[in-house]
Amino acid sequence: MLVPDISGLVRENPRKTSFMEYREREWKREGKRYHIQQRWVPLSHISPYLMKAVLIAEDDKFWSHEGFDYDAIRKAIEKDLKEKKFKIGGSTISQQLVKNLYLSPEKNLLRKIREAVITWRMEKVLTKKRILELYLNIAEWGDRGIFGIEAASQHYYGKSALALNPLESARLAAILPNPRKYNPGAESGYVARRAALIYGIMVKRGIVSPEYEEIIREGETVHSEEEPASEVLRESPIVMPSEGGTSRSP
């Protein structure tokens, strides 16, 4: 089993990921003249609101785990067994980064094993801040080749990633499970409800001033701090799409 050399990522940014190349092949096959839109920015040039919104939505235990959220994996396996499907979700940001950087979208046991080995290695070599920086710069964030938070912020809001406000951050985090289907600025019940849940958690944790709560529409889902926010988002009535980007694909 080949394991890529991760040490180069300590200081060097990847020019293109395996998933970007997959999208390019897909566009060529479908006759679409899209191209990768990406602008690399350091973590210091990304809004803290955006970082926290993404962690709430995607991996609430990011700073404390060592690459794997075993509770989320257990719940995902139990769900797979119940539905008689092979998905094994519950991916952390570290796992998502590995999938985007190195692996194909295929769903099989060998790929999951390779993903686990590379994730373990990545957590040993890279700092948490570097893993988050890489993820925010290479995640698919929209249709027609939008990758990374800077390109997404410029595309949807006409501003830098550093200038994103809390509500914009919540909406951008809300579309990560399926960025090709959903638009953070469009009228979508799914995006509105999911963003409201993320935003509400930000308010409850003191990330956002309570005065901003009036922005959120009525009907916000109440979150209990007894379990990680990302677990609440996965299990909430806001149904996750089964198609689209790889941010949370198995």
mmCIF file of C-alpha atoms in Angstrom:
data_model
loop_
_atom_site.group_PDB
_atom_site.id
_atom_site.type_symbol
_atom_site.label_atom_id
_atom_site.label_comp_id
_atom_site.label_asym_id
_atom_site.label_seq_id
_atom_site.Cartn_x
_atom_site.Cartn_y
_atom_site.Cartn_z
ATOM 1 C CA MET A 1 0.000 0.000 0.000
ATOM 2 C CA LEU A 2 1.581 3.270 -1.142
ATOM 3 C CA VAL A 3 1.502 6.154 1.319
ATOM 4 C CA PRO A 4 2.307 9.616 -0.072
ATOM 5 C CA ASP A 5 5.086 11.718 1.402
ATOM 6 C CA ILE A 6 3.252 14.217 3.576
ATOM 7 C CA SER A 7 6.321 16.062 4.866
ATOM 8 C CA GLY A 8 6.288 18.445 1.908
ATOM 9 C CA LEU A 9 2.940 19.825 3.063
ATOM 10 C CA VAL A 10 4.545 21.293 6.162
ATOM 11 C CA ARG A 11 5.679 24.309 4.130
ATOM 12 C CA GLU A 12 4.460 23.780 0.570
ATOM 13 C CA ASN A 13 0.909 24.205 -0.686
ATOM 14 C CA PRO A 14 -0.387 21.553 -3.107
ATOM 15 C CA ARG A 15 -0.808 22.863 -6.640
ATOM 16 C CA LYS A 16 -3.713 20.561 -7.402
ATOM 17 C CA THR A 17 -5.498 17.808 -5.510
ATOM 18 C CA SER A 18 -6.602 14.373 -6.628
ATOM 19 C CA PHE A 19 -10.212 15.495 -6.349
ATOM 20 C CA MET A 20 -9.596 18.572 -8.508
ATOM 21 C CA GLU A 21 -8.118 16.300 -11.174
ATOM 22 C CA TYR A 22 -11.179 14.058 -10.867
ATOM 23 C CA ARG A 23 -13.452 17.055 -11.463
ATOM 24 C CA GLU A 24 -11.395 18.112 -14.495
ATOM 25 C CA ARG A 25 -11.762 14.647 -16.031
ATOM 26 C CA GLU A 26 -15.474 14.778 -15.321
ATOM 27 C CA TRP A 27 -15.836 18.174 -17.018
ATOM 28 C CA LYS A 28 -13.894 16.972 -20.050
ATOM 29 C CA ARG A 29 -16.039 13.853 -20.308
ATOM 30 C CA GLU A 30 -19.212 15.938 -20.084
ATOM 31 C CA GLY A 31 -17.962 18.586 -22.509
ATOM 32 C CA LYS A 32 -17.984 21.376 -19.913
ATOM 33 C CA ARG A 33 -15.465 24.202 -20.210
ATOM 34 C CA TYR A 34 -15.005 24.790 -16.514
ATOM 35 C CA HIS A 35 -11.679 25.415 -14.814
ATOM 36 C CA ILE A 36 -10.387 25.364 -11.252
ATOM 37 C CA GLN A 37 -10.985 28.655 -9.431
ATOM 38 C CA GLN A 38 -8.785 28.815 -6.363
ATOM 39 C CA ARG A 39 -6.860 31.504 -4.489
ATOM 40 C CA TRP A 40 -4.602 30.301 -1.715
ATOM 41 C CA VAL A 41 -4.637 32.277 1.543
ATOM 42 C CA PRO A 42 -2.931 31.634 4.894
ATOM 43 C CA LEU A 43 -5.033 30.924 7.961
ATOM 44 C CA SER A 44 -4.345 34.464 9.200
ATOM 45 C CA HIS A 45 -6.266 35.791 6.163
ATOM 46 C CA ILE A 46 -9.420 33.786 6.875
ATOM 47 C CA SER A 47 -12.227 35.042 9.097
ATOM 48 C CA PRO A 48 -12.228 33.406 12.550
ATOM 49 C CA TYR A 49 -16.015 33.213 12.194
ATOM 50 C CA LEU A 50 -15.621 31.074 9.081
ATOM 51 C CA MET A 51 -13.136 28.752 10.754
ATOM 52 C CA LYS A 52 -15.392 28.235 13.747
ATOM 53 C CA ALA A 53 -18.519 27.794 11.612
ATOM 54 C CA VAL A 54 -16.816 25.091 9.542
ATOM 55 C CA LEU A 55 -15.564 23.263 12.624
ATOM 56 C CA ILE A 56 -19.036 23.367 14.186
ATOM 57 C CA ALA A 57 -20.574 21.988 11.006
ATOM 58 C CA GLU A 58 -17.959 19.454 9.984
ATOM 59 C CA ASP A 59 -15.770 18.384 12.904
ATOM 60 C CA ASP A 60 -16.586 19.721 16.347
ATOM 61 C CA LYS A 61 -13.889 17.589 18.013
ATOM 62 C CA PHE A 62 -11.167 18.695 15.591
ATOM 63 C CA TRP A 63 -8.799 20.209 18.170
ATOM 64 C CA SER A 64 -8.997 17.221 20.525
ATOM 65 C CA HIS A 65 -9.045 14.108 18.316
ATOM 66 C CA GLU A 66 -6.036 12.533 16.594
ATOM 67 C CA GLY A 67 -7.603 12.272 13.158
ATOM 68 C CA PHE A 68 -10.624 10.099 13.905
ATOM 69 C CA ASP A 69 -13.929 10.704 15.665
ATOM 70 C CA TYR A 70 -14.642 7.196 16.904
ATOM 71 C CA ASP A 71 -18.098 8.032 18.242
ATOM 72 C CA ALA A 72 -19.132 9.413 14.851
ATOM 73 C CA ILE A 73 -17.639 6.393 13.058
ATOM 74 C CA ARG A 74 -19.491 3.998 15.368
ATOM 75 C CA LYS A 75 -22.796 5.754 14.727
ATOM 76 C CA ALA A 76 -22.136 5.758 10.977
ATOM 77 C CA ILE A 77 -21.373 2.016 10.978
ATOM 78 C CA GLU A 78 -24.524 1.295 12.974
ATOM 79 C CA LYS A 79 -26.518 3.295 10.448
ATOM 80 C CA ASP A 80 -24.872 1.453 7.531
ATOM 81 C CA LEU A 81 -25.695 -1.919 9.076
ATOM 82 C CA LYS A 82 -29.278 -0.862 9.635
ATOM 83 C CA GLU A 83 -29.658 0.399 6.060
ATOM 84 C CA LYS A 84 -27.507 -2.418 4.608
ATOM 85 C CA LYS A 85 -25.243 0.058 2.829
ATOM 86 C CA PHE A 86 -21.471 0.627 2.762
ATOM 87 C CA LYS A 87 -20.867 4.297 3.422
ATOM 88 C CA ILE A 88 -19.054 4.629 6.769
ATOM 89 C CA GLY A 89 -19.406 8.382 7.120
ATOM 90 C CA GLY A 90 -18.473 10.393 10.175
ATOM 91 C CA SER A 91 -15.321 11.729 8.543
ATOM 92 C CA THR A 92 -13.202 14.287 10.356
ATOM 93 C CA ILE A 93 -11.652 17.270 8.606
ATOM 94 C CA SER A 94 -8.338 15.388 8.610
ATOM 95 C CA GLN A 95 -9.959 12.457 6.785
ATOM 96 C CA GLN A 96 -11.717 14.793 4.372
ATOM 97 C CA LEU A 97 -8.400 16.486 3.600
ATOM 98 C CA VAL A 98 -6.748 13.132 2.867
ATOM 99 C CA LYS A 99 -9.587 12.127 0.540
ATOM 100 C CA ASN A 100 -9.420 15.393 -1.360
ATOM 101 C CA LEU A 101 -5.628 15.426 -1.625
ATOM 102 C CA TYR A 102 -4.857 11.824 -2.488
ATOM 103 C CA LEU A 103 -7.805 9.491 -3.049
ATOM 104 C CA SER A 104 -10.469 8.759 -5.626
ATOM 105 C CA PRO A 105 -14.201 9.086 -4.866
ATOM 106 C CA GLU A 106 -14.595 5.306 -5.093
ATOM 107 C CA LYS A 107 -16.291 3.634 -2.133
ATOM 108 C CA ASN A 108 -14.565 0.438 -1.076
ATOM 109 C CA LEU A 109 -12.843 -1.059 1.938
ATOM 110 C CA LEU A 110 -9.316 -0.751 0.508
ATOM 111 C CA ARG A 111 -9.746 2.983 0.013
ATOM 112 C CA LYS A 112 -11.027 3.375 3.580
ATOM 113 C CA ILE A 113 -7.982 1.528 4.922
ATOM 114 C CA ARG A 114 -5.621 3.685 2.865
ATOM 115 C CA GLU A 115 -7.467 6.794 4.033
ATOM 116 C CA ALA A 116 -7.034 5.733 7.667
ATOM 117 C CA VAL A 117 -3.301 5.076 7.272
ATOM 118 C CA ILE A 118 -2.652 8.420 5.556
ATOM 119 C CA THR A 119 -4.820 10.286 8.074
ATOM 120 C CA TRP A 120 -2.882 8.764 10.970
ATOM 121 C CA ARG A 121 0.376 9.763 9.310
ATOM 122 C CA MET A 122 -0.857 13.284 8.539
ATOM 123 C CA GLU A 123 -1.837 13.918 12.152
ATOM 124 C CA LYS A 124 1.705 12.956 13.187
ATOM 125 C CA VAL A 125 3.426 15.209 10.641
ATOM 126 C CA LEU A 126 1.242 18.326 10.394
ATOM 127 C CA THR A 127 -0.041 20.681 13.065
ATOM 128 C CA LYS A 128 -3.784 21.094 13.541
ATOM 129 C CA LYS A 129 -3.584 24.662 12.253
ATOM 130 C CA ARG A 130 -1.839 23.497 9.088
ATOM 131 C CA ILE A 131 -4.428 20.756 8.513
ATOM 132 C CA LEU A 132 -7.232 23.300 8.869
ATOM 133 C CA GLU A 133 -5.458 25.760 6.568
ATOM 134 C CA LEU A 134 -5.030 23.105 3.895
ATOM 135 C CA TYR A 135 -8.635 21.958 4.172
ATOM 136 C CA LEU A 136 -10.105 25.457 3.904
ATOM 137 C CA ASN A 137 -8.031 26.119 0.795
ATOM 138 C CA ILE A 138 -8.783 22.918 -1.133
ATOM 139 C CA ALA A 139 -12.383 22.051 -0.193
ATOM 140 C CA GLU A 140 -14.902 22.198 -3.032
ATOM 141 C CA TRP A 141 -17.167 25.174 -2.369
ATOM 142 C CA GLY A 142 -19.402 25.468 -5.387
ATOM 143 C CA ASP A 143 -20.251 24.496 -8.919
ATOM 144 C CA ARG A 144 -18.031 25.284 -11.915
ATOM 145 C CA GLY A 145 -14.737 24.742 -10.169
ATOM 146 C CA ILE A 146 -14.887 26.848 -7.018
ATOM 147 C CA PHE A 147 -12.308 25.487 -4.583
ATOM 148 C CA GLY A 148 -11.124 27.028 -1.340
ATOM 149 C CA ILE A 149 -12.639 29.665 0.905
ATOM 150 C CA GLU A 150 -11.033 32.694 -0.775
ATOM 151 C CA ALA A 151 -12.469 31.830 -4.194
ATOM 152 C CA ALA A 152 -15.827 31.032 -2.576
ATOM 153 C CA SER A 153 -15.915 34.275 -0.615
ATOM 154 C CA GLN A 154 -15.045 36.354 -3.674
ATOM 155 C CA HIS A 155 -17.544 34.470 -5.844
ATOM 156 C CA TYR A 156 -20.531 34.595 -3.500
ATOM 157 C CA TYR A 157 -19.962 37.800 -1.531
ATOM 158 C CA GLY A 158 -17.406 39.832 -3.480
ATOM 159 C CA LYS A 159 -15.078 40.115 -0.492
ATOM 160 C CA SER A 160 -11.994 38.476 0.949
ATOM 161 C CA ALA A 161 -12.255 35.447 3.225
ATOM 162 C CA LEU A 162 -10.926 37.593 6.068
ATOM 163 C CA ALA A 163 -13.900 39.980 5.755
ATOM 164 C CA LEU A 164 -16.632 37.335 6.095
ATOM 165 C CA ASN A 165 -19.149 38.102 8.825
ATOM 166 C CA PRO A 166 -20.764 35.483 11.105
ATOM 167 C CA LEU A 167 -23.902 34.930 9.040
ATOM 168 C CA GLU A 168 -21.980 34.643 5.758
ATOM 169 C CA SER A 169 -19.636 32.202 7.467
ATOM 170 C CA ALA A 170 -22.528 30.075 8.711
ATOM 171 C CA ARG A 171 -24.073 29.944 5.241
ATOM 172 C CA LEU A 172 -20.782 28.991 3.589
ATOM 173 C CA ALA A 173 -20.266 26.239 6.154
ATOM 174 C CA ALA A 174 -23.839 25.065 5.601
ATOM 175 C CA ILE A 175 -23.289 24.137 1.949
ATOM 176 C CA LEU A 176 -20.154 22.014 2.434
ATOM 177 C CA PRO A 177 -21.975 18.642 2.333
ATOM 178 C CA ASN A 178 -23.156 19.424 -1.216
ATOM 179 C CA PRO A 179 -21.536 22.608 -2.577
ATOM 180 C CA ARG A 180 -22.482 21.958 -6.194
ATOM 181 C CA LYS A 181 -26.180 21.783 -5.395
ATOM 182 C CA TYR A 182 -26.511 24.581 -2.869
ATOM 183 C CA ASN A 183 -25.616 28.281 -2.974
ATOM 184 C CA PRO A 184 -25.111 30.216 0.281
ATOM 185 C CA GLY A 185 -26.838 33.273 -1.152
ATOM 186 C CA ALA A 186 -29.794 31.539 -2.766
ATOM 187 C CA GLU A 187 -33.274 31.099 -1.321
ATOM 188 C CA SER A 188 -33.008 27.569 -0.003
ATOM 189 C CA GLY A 189 -34.809 26.152 3.003
ATOM 190 C CA TYR A 190 -32.024 23.619 3.500
ATOM 191 C CA VAL A 191 -29.275 26.253 3.579
ATOM 192 C CA ALA A 192 -31.316 28.645 5.733
ATOM 193 C CA ARG A 193 -32.163 26.025 8.351
ATOM 194 C CA ARG A 194 -28.688 24.546 8.484
ATOM 195 C CA ALA A 195 -27.039 27.997 8.624
ATOM 196 C CA ALA A 196 -29.430 29.014 11.412
ATOM 197 C CA LEU A 197 -28.418 25.968 13.426
ATOM 198 C CA ILE A 198 -24.700 26.675 12.943
ATOM 199 C CA TYR A 199 -25.197 30.363 13.718
ATOM 200 C CA GLY A 200 -27.246 29.582 16.808
ATOM 201 C CA ILE A 201 -24.433 27.427 18.180
ATOM 202 C CA MET A 202 -21.975 30.266 17.510
ATOM 203 C CA VAL A 203 -24.181 32.615 19.537
ATOM 204 C CA LYS A 204 -24.608 30.101 22.366
ATOM 205 C CA ARG A 205 -20.851 29.592 22.625
ATOM 206 C CA GLY A 206 -20.152 33.316 22.734
ATOM 207 C CA ILE A 207 -18.475 33.393 19.320
ATOM 208 C CA VAL A 208 -21.103 35.878 18.135
ATOM 209 C CA SER A 209 -22.782 38.574 20.221
ATOM 210 C CA PRO A 210 -26.377 37.689 21.212
ATOM 211 C CA GLU A 211 -27.539 40.945 19.590
ATOM 212 C CA TYR A 212 -27.067 39.264 16.220
ATOM 213 C CA GLU A 213 -29.738 36.686 17.017
ATOM 214 C CA GLU A 214 -32.449 38.852 15.483
ATOM 215 C CA ILE A 215 -30.969 38.015 12.084
ATOM 216 C CA ILE A 216 -31.952 34.398 12.467
ATOM 217 C CA ARG A 217 -35.473 33.505 11.444
ATOM 218 C CA GLU A 218 -37.926 31.857 13.777
ATOM 219 C CA GLY A 219 -37.877 28.102 14.028
ATOM 220 C CA GLU A 220 -34.182 27.676 14.828
ATOM 221 C CA THR A 221 -33.269 24.203 16.067
ATOM 222 C CA VAL A 222 -32.175 24.152 19.712
ATOM 223 C CA HIS A 223 -28.777 22.576 20.319
ATOM 224 C CA SER A 224 -27.670 20.887 23.523
ATOM 225 C CA GLU A 225 -23.980 21.051 24.460
ATOM 226 C CA GLU A 226 -24.153 17.445 25.669
ATOM 227 C CA GLU A 227 -22.909 16.249 22.284
ATOM 228 C CA PRO A 228 -20.690 17.789 19.583
ATOM 229 C CA ALA A 229 -22.408 20.263 17.281
ATOM 230 C CA SER A 230 -21.295 18.410 14.155
ATOM 231 C CA GLU A 231 -23.131 15.325 15.460
ATOM 232 C CA VAL A 232 -26.286 17.382 15.964
ATOM 233 C CA LEU A 233 -25.988 18.686 12.417
ATOM 234 C CA ARG A 234 -25.564 15.177 11.032
ATOM 235 C CA GLU A 235 -28.557 13.850 12.947
ATOM 236 C CA SER A 236 -30.842 16.880 12.769
ATOM 237 C CA PRO A 237 -34.030 16.923 10.664
ATOM 238 C CA ILE A 238 -32.033 18.879 8.078
ATOM 239 C CA VAL A 239 -31.474 16.007 5.667
ATOM 240 C CA MET A 240 -27.999 15.653 4.176
ATOM 241 C CA PRO A 241 -27.893 15.332 0.376
ATOM 242 C CA SER A 242 -26.385 12.125 -0.947
ATOM 243 C CA GLU A 243 -24.748 13.636 -4.012
ATOM 244 C CA GLY A 244 -22.221 16.348 -4.715
ATOM 245 C CA GLY A 245 -18.901 17.298 -3.164
ATOM 246 C CA THR A 246 -16.580 15.102 -1.203
ATOM 247 C CA SER A 247 -16.338 17.143 1.954
ATOM 248 C CA ARG A 248 -18.286 14.576 3.889
ATOM 249 C CA SER A 249 -18.492 11.752 1.424
ATOM 250 C CA PRO A 250 -17.303 8.381 2.741
#
